[in-house]
């Protein structure tokens, strides 16, 4: 329960603190290097490959995996699935931290990060997909912040402010769904500009649809994955409602993920047929495409379905991990592996260890922030002084 | 596979395959849903 103190909480030199501390120190050093020496010395980015893992992982994967926020709040507040109510706050927190870290990562990736707000004030740029992505991410980050704010308000005892925000719940959820639909798909649409650079098996006029559907899959799987980790490490912070959803959440979200994955598999096959790309399947890239399609789409759909049928929560949890990995593989394939596929090996992109180090640093900040918040604020338990909303 | 020389041939070939896949999808998805929910209590 919330009043209990876990022995790890008060241990200054716990394993987590030592590892996280070392990563933060490394990240800070790399940050100083990045902002004093520029992009060249810390990254392998070039004119051929202007987008590396800071876009492929931190942004594309980060935004997809943060989709749990809108998926869960839509399920509970718009579709009336109140039995998953306990999952909303952790999902919103994960989404908020995910988007905040996406914006942080953009500061490393963009050559002149102080110009990030330019599209809003210097020129309209409304015909640009990147403008739409930027506008939606900025607005959705604001929406997520407001959706998340009741938790810190309860923690700080700001009853009146909390009452106002709680009244906006449905409106914020609708905003969240609309904004997510727009920018999750637009992230895929960004690659429509490069038909000659992206391998035909991954390039499709349906890319925006693929990105949106995989964001739903990523959201559902990430909520199961995150709930598994929370029950593992923060069970002592949970109240009865959160502890009770330990099995019901994976069964419900696993069923939804299985069906969406099956639908995604079918439209991916339709995509191959629409562009008549069957002959590429017999190539090396085709083999890798089939690994992604069969190993990270068809297999999880089947495993989720078996898990739901057999009420095997353990299998569903492992499948959620496999699906999250699949979303990472998909975004890596579109943005890096199958991108510039025609270039000679010497001109292909591979991230420098410093780029990887900064990505690890950013993920670690997210984990530290999540840990800080759930150990202090009413995320995994309902505050006794307030009614649930 | 038969060679395709014109856009019309391309469209005719790809669309006919897609119609087949759509029919397959319309059969497969309800079957998958049945497999998924067969043992539900409610």
XYZ file of C-alpha atoms in Angstrom:
431
model
C 0.000 0.000 0.000
C 0.922 3.632 -0.338
C 2.047 4.069 3.269
C 4.492 1.197 3.135
C 8.142 1.970 2.525
C 10.097 -0.402 0.337
C 13.613 -1.135 1.641
C 15.089 -0.166 -1.762
C 13.559 3.339 -1.510
C 15.895 4.485 1.235
C 19.024 2.754 0.015
C 21.277 5.448 -1.446
C 23.750 3.081 -3.120
C 21.285 0.563 -4.511
C 22.169 -1.268 -7.736
C 19.674 0.892 -9.646
C 21.138 4.148 -8.313
C 24.725 3.141 -9.142
C 23.941 2.065 -12.727
C 21.601 5.020 -13.375
C 24.109 7.423 -11.827
C 26.924 6.154 -14.068
C 24.721 6.513 -17.166
C 23.667 10.044 -16.160
C 27.312 11.113 -15.670
C 28.224 9.664 -19.088
C 25.169 11.348 -20.639
C 26.027 14.732 -19.165
C 29.575 14.519 -20.546
C 28.212 13.572 -23.995
C 25.682 16.407 -23.733
C 28.465 18.936 -23.122
C 30.352 17.487 -26.116
C 27.254 17.639 -28.344
C 26.454 21.264 -27.523
C 30.042 22.555 -27.565
C 31.531 20.600 -30.496
C 28.388 20.218 -32.648
C 26.790 17.206 -34.338
C 29.872 16.053 -36.300
C 32.176 14.880 -33.486
C 29.478 12.953 -31.574
C 27.443 11.422 -34.408
C 27.771 9.566 -37.709
C 25.052 11.723 -39.270
C 25.782 12.999 -42.777
C 24.050 14.590 -45.749
C 23.139 11.063 -46.919
C 21.874 10.133 -43.466
C 20.565 13.240 -41.686
C 18.267 11.131 -39.497
C 19.919 8.561 -37.233
C 18.883 6.796 -34.036
C 17.905 10.050 -32.338
C 15.045 10.151 -34.856
C 14.664 6.399 -35.509
C 14.694 5.378 -31.840
C 14.159 8.401 -29.588
C 11.468 10.009 -31.728
C 9.760 7.331 -33.851
C 9.938 4.550 -31.247
C 9.386 7.010 -28.372
C 6.182 8.421 -29.885
C 4.856 4.952 -30.793
C 5.511 3.482 -27.343
C 3.993 6.542 -25.655
C 0.697 5.762 -27.422
C -0.468 3.853 -24.335
C -1.716 7.168 -22.948
C -4.332 7.856 -25.597
C -5.200 4.170 -26.093
C -5.926 3.613 -22.375
C -7.742 6.909 -21.752
C -9.868 6.349 -24.892
C -10.711 2.793 -23.742
C -11.747 3.983 -20.271
C -13.326 7.408 -20.852
C -14.634 7.134 -24.439
C -15.467 3.417 -24.736
C -16.588 3.108 -21.103
C -14.274 0.236 -20.132
C -14.141 1.362 -16.515
C -12.571 -1.906 -15.345
C -9.249 -0.628 -16.716
C -9.486 2.691 -14.853
C -6.519 1.851 -12.624
C -4.294 1.664 -15.716
C -5.034 5.225 -16.876
C -2.666 7.192 -14.641
C 0.401 4.986 -15.192
C -0.314 5.025 -18.954
C -0.755 8.810 -19.035
C 2.459 9.216 -17.014
C 4.355 6.927 -19.408
C 2.940 8.873 -22.360
C 3.792 12.244 -20.848
C 7.361 11.217 -20.014
C 7.711 9.589 -23.453
C 6.701 12.756 -25.305
C 8.756 14.998 -23.009
C 11.814 12.854 -23.777
C 11.045 12.965 -27.504
C 11.224 16.762 -27.328
C 14.431 16.534 -25.272
C 15.962 14.160 -27.859
C 15.018 16.575 -30.652
C 17.238 19.202 -29.003
C 20.215 16.891 -29.553
C 19.250 16.000 -33.121
C 18.314 19.391 -34.534
C 21.335 21.451 -35.569
C 19.946 24.640 -34.057
C 17.527 23.510 -31.350
C 16.631 27.036 -30.312
C 14.785 27.244 -33.646
C 12.348 24.458 -32.715
C 9.478 26.967 -32.141
C 10.187 28.740 -35.486
C 7.394 27.007 -37.438
C 4.865 28.575 -35.037
C 6.160 32.138 -35.063
C 8.472 32.888 -37.994
C 6.683 31.242 -40.912
C 3.381 29.372 -41.036
C 4.603 26.235 -42.846
C 1.136 24.728 -42.690
C 1.648 22.675 -45.850
C 4.534 20.763 -44.265
C 4.011 17.339 -42.718
C 6.844 18.102 -40.335
C 4.947 21.214 -39.226
C 1.899 19.044 -38.524
C 3.998 16.578 -36.541
C 5.648 19.426 -34.607
C 2.330 21.154 -33.903
C 0.590 17.936 -32.828
C 3.484 16.786 -30.613
C 3.652 20.217 -28.930
C -0.128 20.301 -28.402
C -0.346 16.670 -27.296
C 2.531 17.113 -24.840
C 0.516 19.995 -23.351
C -2.637 17.829 -23.264
C -0.712 14.992 -21.568
C 0.714 17.426 -19.017
C -2.801 18.622 -18.135
C -4.142 15.030 -18.070
C -1.284 14.045 -15.751
C -1.573 17.164 -13.537
C -4.281 15.855 -11.110
C -1.662 13.457 -9.639
C 0.863 16.181 -8.628
C -2.066 18.416 -7.592
C -3.322 15.722 -5.203
C 0.249 15.297 -3.955
C 0.562 19.047 -3.354
C -2.981 19.420 -1.979
C -4.212 21.789 -4.729
C -7.870 20.767 -4.445
C -9.476 23.606 -6.433
C -7.087 23.366 -9.391
C -7.529 19.592 -9.432
C -11.331 19.948 -9.477
C -11.088 22.177 -12.582
C -8.767 19.804 -14.466
C -10.850 16.731 -13.593
C -13.880 18.364 -15.235
C -11.884 18.539 -18.492
C -11.135 14.793 -18.584
C -13.425 13.841 -21.505
C -12.412 16.898 -23.550
C -8.708 16.197 -22.993
C -9.191 12.539 -23.943
C -10.872 13.544 -27.222
C -8.062 16.038 -27.931
C -5.545 13.305 -27.185
C -7.140 10.823 -29.604
C -7.468 13.423 -32.392
C -3.922 14.745 -32.009
C -2.452 11.246 -31.765
C -4.314 10.045 -34.862
C -2.898 13.017 -36.743
C 0.747 12.882 -35.764
C 1.189 9.106 -35.374
C 0.135 8.733 -39.015
C 2.061 11.816 -40.157
C 5.302 10.351 -38.806
C 4.835 7.559 -41.359
C 3.785 10.045 -44.022
C 7.139 11.837 -43.601
C 8.750 8.955 -45.508
C 6.383 9.308 -48.469
C 8.713 12.024 -49.728
C 11.491 9.470 -50.299
C 10.135 6.734 -52.599
C 13.555 6.188 -54.174
C 15.402 5.953 -50.837
C 13.183 3.585 -48.885
C 13.161 -0.086 -49.951
C 9.927 -0.922 -51.851
C 8.916 -3.535 -49.279
C 8.727 -0.833 -46.603
C 7.711 2.072 -48.828
C 3.971 2.199 -49.366
C 1.331 4.839 -49.869
C -0.267 3.194 -46.809
C 2.699 4.161 -44.553
C 0.582 6.658 -42.543
C -2.031 3.925 -41.928
C 0.674 1.422 -40.936
C 2.228 3.892 -38.488
C -1.120 4.712 -36.904
C -2.178 1.072 -36.499
C 1.217 0.059 -35.116
C 0.921 2.924 -32.610
C -2.305 1.338 -31.286
C -0.522 -2.036 -31.089
C 2.483 -0.387 -29.397
C 0.212 1.454 -26.952
C -1.690 -1.685 -25.920
C 1.488 -3.766 -25.592
C 3.402 -1.044 -23.786
C 0.648 -0.713 -21.160
C 0.856 -4.496 -20.506
C 4.672 -4.332 -20.472
C 4.782 -1.305 -18.166
C 2.123 -2.807 -15.878
C 4.223 -5.999 -15.628
C 7.282 -3.997 -14.557
C 5.212 -1.894 -12.134
C 3.767 -5.019 -10.474
C 7.312 -6.392 -10.265
C 9.007 -3.333 -8.760
C 6.269 -1.096 -7.310
C 3.697 -3.603 -5.993
C 4.292 -2.167 -2.498
C 2.940 1.188 -3.740
C -0.284 -0.260 -5.172
C -3.732 -0.238 -3.636
C -6.293 -3.050 -3.957
C -7.743 -1.726 -7.253
C -4.317 -1.686 -8.921
C -3.342 -5.076 -7.523
C -6.665 -6.531 -8.734
C -6.032 -5.478 -12.328
C -2.791 -7.489 -12.437
C -4.473 -10.209 -14.538
C -7.540 -8.473 -15.988
C -5.517 -5.782 -17.783
C -3.227 -8.166 -19.735
C -6.225 -10.345 -20.682
C -8.285 -7.392 -21.967
C -5.489 -5.445 -23.667
C -3.955 -8.689 -24.983
C -7.228 -9.555 -26.706
C -7.393 -6.115 -28.334
C -3.721 -6.294 -29.369
C -4.211 -9.754 -30.919
C -7.076 -8.562 -33.095
C -5.359 -5.319 -34.171
C -2.158 -7.258 -34.957
C -4.140 -9.701 -37.110
C -5.747 -6.812 -38.998
C -2.354 -5.133 -39.408
C -0.909 -8.375 -40.806
C -3.663 -8.551 -43.408
C -3.275 -4.939 -44.580
C 0.514 -5.393 -44.781
C -0.094 -8.309 -47.162
C -2.577 -6.148 -49.106
C 0.171 -3.495 -49.264
C 2.583 -5.971 -50.881
C -0.107 -6.927 -53.395
C -1.060 -3.313 -54.168
C 2.522 -2.476 -55.196
C 3.138 -5.953 -56.667
C 6.249 -6.380 -54.526
C 6.066 -10.176 -54.230
C 9.339 -10.736 -56.106
C 11.285 -8.710 -53.507
C 10.382 -11.310 -50.865
C 12.949 -13.682 -52.394
C 15.818 -11.220 -51.739
C 17.886 -10.571 -48.609
C 15.738 -7.553 -47.705
C 12.693 -9.745 -48.364
C 13.925 -12.276 -45.805
C 14.325 -9.488 -43.216
C 10.876 -8.129 -44.128
C 9.403 -11.595 -43.545
C 11.186 -11.814 -40.180
C 9.453 -8.553 -39.217
C 6.062 -9.566 -40.645
C 5.961 -13.161 -39.405
C 8.151 -12.933 -36.297
C 6.945 -9.597 -34.906
C 3.374 -9.358 -36.254
C 1.876 -12.788 -37.046
C 3.606 -14.607 -34.179
C 2.583 -12.088 -31.460
C -0.996 -12.068 -32.830
C -1.114 -15.849 -32.438
C 0.638 -15.871 -29.030
C -1.653 -13.130 -27.676
C -4.680 -15.114 -28.903
C -3.436 -18.349 -27.299
C -2.646 -16.432 -24.083
C -6.149 -14.929 -23.975
C -7.844 -18.279 -24.755
C -5.822 -20.166 -22.162
C -5.972 -17.241 -19.663
C -2.166 -17.511 -19.646
C -1.156 -14.069 -18.352
C 2.532 -14.984 -18.315
C 2.444 -15.748 -22.056
C 0.612 -12.447 -22.721
C 3.287 -10.524 -20.789
C 6.129 -12.126 -22.768
C 4.220 -11.464 -25.980
C 3.855 -7.788 -25.009
C 7.666 -7.617 -24.729
C 8.001 -9.290 -28.150
C 5.498 -6.848 -29.677
C 7.242 -3.802 -28.192
C 10.493 -5.145 -29.678
C 8.661 -5.591 -32.992
C 7.607 -1.939 -33.035
C 11.242 -0.954 -32.391
C 12.346 -3.218 -35.292
C 9.683 -1.726 -37.580
C 10.680 1.887 -36.873
C 14.392 0.998 -37.225
C 13.673 -0.698 -40.563
C 11.745 2.251 -41.995
C 14.105 4.956 -40.755
C 17.506 3.237 -41.021
C 17.797 -0.400 -42.212
C 15.685 -0.085 -45.379
C 16.442 3.629 -45.792
C 19.177 4.454 -48.337
C 19.239 0.726 -49.159
C 20.758 1.470 -52.581
C 23.868 3.170 -51.156
C 27.192 1.283 -50.996
C 28.002 -0.153 -47.569
C 30.625 2.554 -46.905
C 27.961 5.274 -47.151
C 25.382 3.475 -45.013
C 24.593 4.813 -41.562
C 25.544 3.127 -38.337
C 25.268 5.099 -35.105
C 28.403 6.127 -33.207
C 28.750 4.907 -29.619
C 28.104 8.476 -28.475
C 24.737 8.607 -30.262
C 23.793 5.323 -28.588
C 25.097 6.701 -25.275
C 22.870 9.779 -25.510
C 19.830 7.609 -26.364
C 20.554 5.368 -23.353
C 20.966 8.535 -21.233
C 17.562 9.834 -22.348
C 15.811 6.506 -21.643
C 17.496 6.426 -18.210
C 16.208 9.927 -17.419
C 12.720 8.633 -18.245
C 13.086 5.652 -15.904
C 14.440 7.861 -13.093
C 11.592 10.369 -13.558
C 8.998 7.546 -13.605
C 10.484 6.073 -10.434
C 10.606 9.482 -8.735
C 6.969 10.193 -9.569
C 5.400 6.808 -8.732
C 7.184 6.658 -5.382
C 5.771 10.058 -4.388
C 2.515 10.783 -6.232
C -0.781 8.856 -6.341
C -0.137 7.029 -9.632
C -0.419 3.399 -8.541
C -2.946 4.067 -5.774
C -5.967 6.310 -5.331
C -5.410 9.255 -2.986
C -7.737 8.725 0.017
C -8.818 12.416 0.062
C -10.145 12.461 -3.509
C -12.830 10.673 -5.504
C -11.794 8.780 -8.621
C -12.472 10.645 -11.883
C 4.826 -14.698 -63.275
C 3.454 -13.114 -66.394
C 5.295 -9.910 -67.394
C 3.469 -6.636 -66.947
C 3.968 -4.005 -69.671
C 1.335 -1.349 -69.039
C -0.240 0.491 -66.131
C -3.573 -1.070 -67.048
C -2.084 -4.588 -66.837
C -0.435 -3.637 -63.522
C -3.693 -2.314 -62.063
C -5.716 -5.280 -63.336
C -3.211 -7.753 -61.864
C -2.714 -6.061 -58.487
C -6.400 -5.240 -58.000
C -7.531 -8.772 -58.766
C -5.048 -10.112 -56.202
C -6.232 -7.514 -53.657
C -9.895 -8.475 -54.163
C -8.893 -12.053 -53.391
C -7.003 -10.940 -50.283
C -9.938 -8.815 -49.098
C -12.264 -11.822 -49.362
C -9.674 -13.873 -47.464
C -9.487 -11.133 -44.804
C -13.272 -11.004 -44.453
C -13.276 -14.741 -43.777
C -10.103 -14.842 -41.660
C -10.850 -11.966 -39.258
C -14.206 -13.280 -37.927
C -12.608 -16.734 -37.665
C -9.725 -15.231 -35.675
C -12.203 -13.337 -33.480
C -14.034 -16.611 -32.827
C -10.701 -18.293 -31.927
C -9.900 -15.342 -29.624
C -13.217 -15.228 -27.762
C -14.321 -18.885 -27.906
C -13.484 -19.545 -24.251
C -14.713 -16.213 -22.836
C -16.854 -16.513 -19.729
C -19.225 -13.655 -20.561
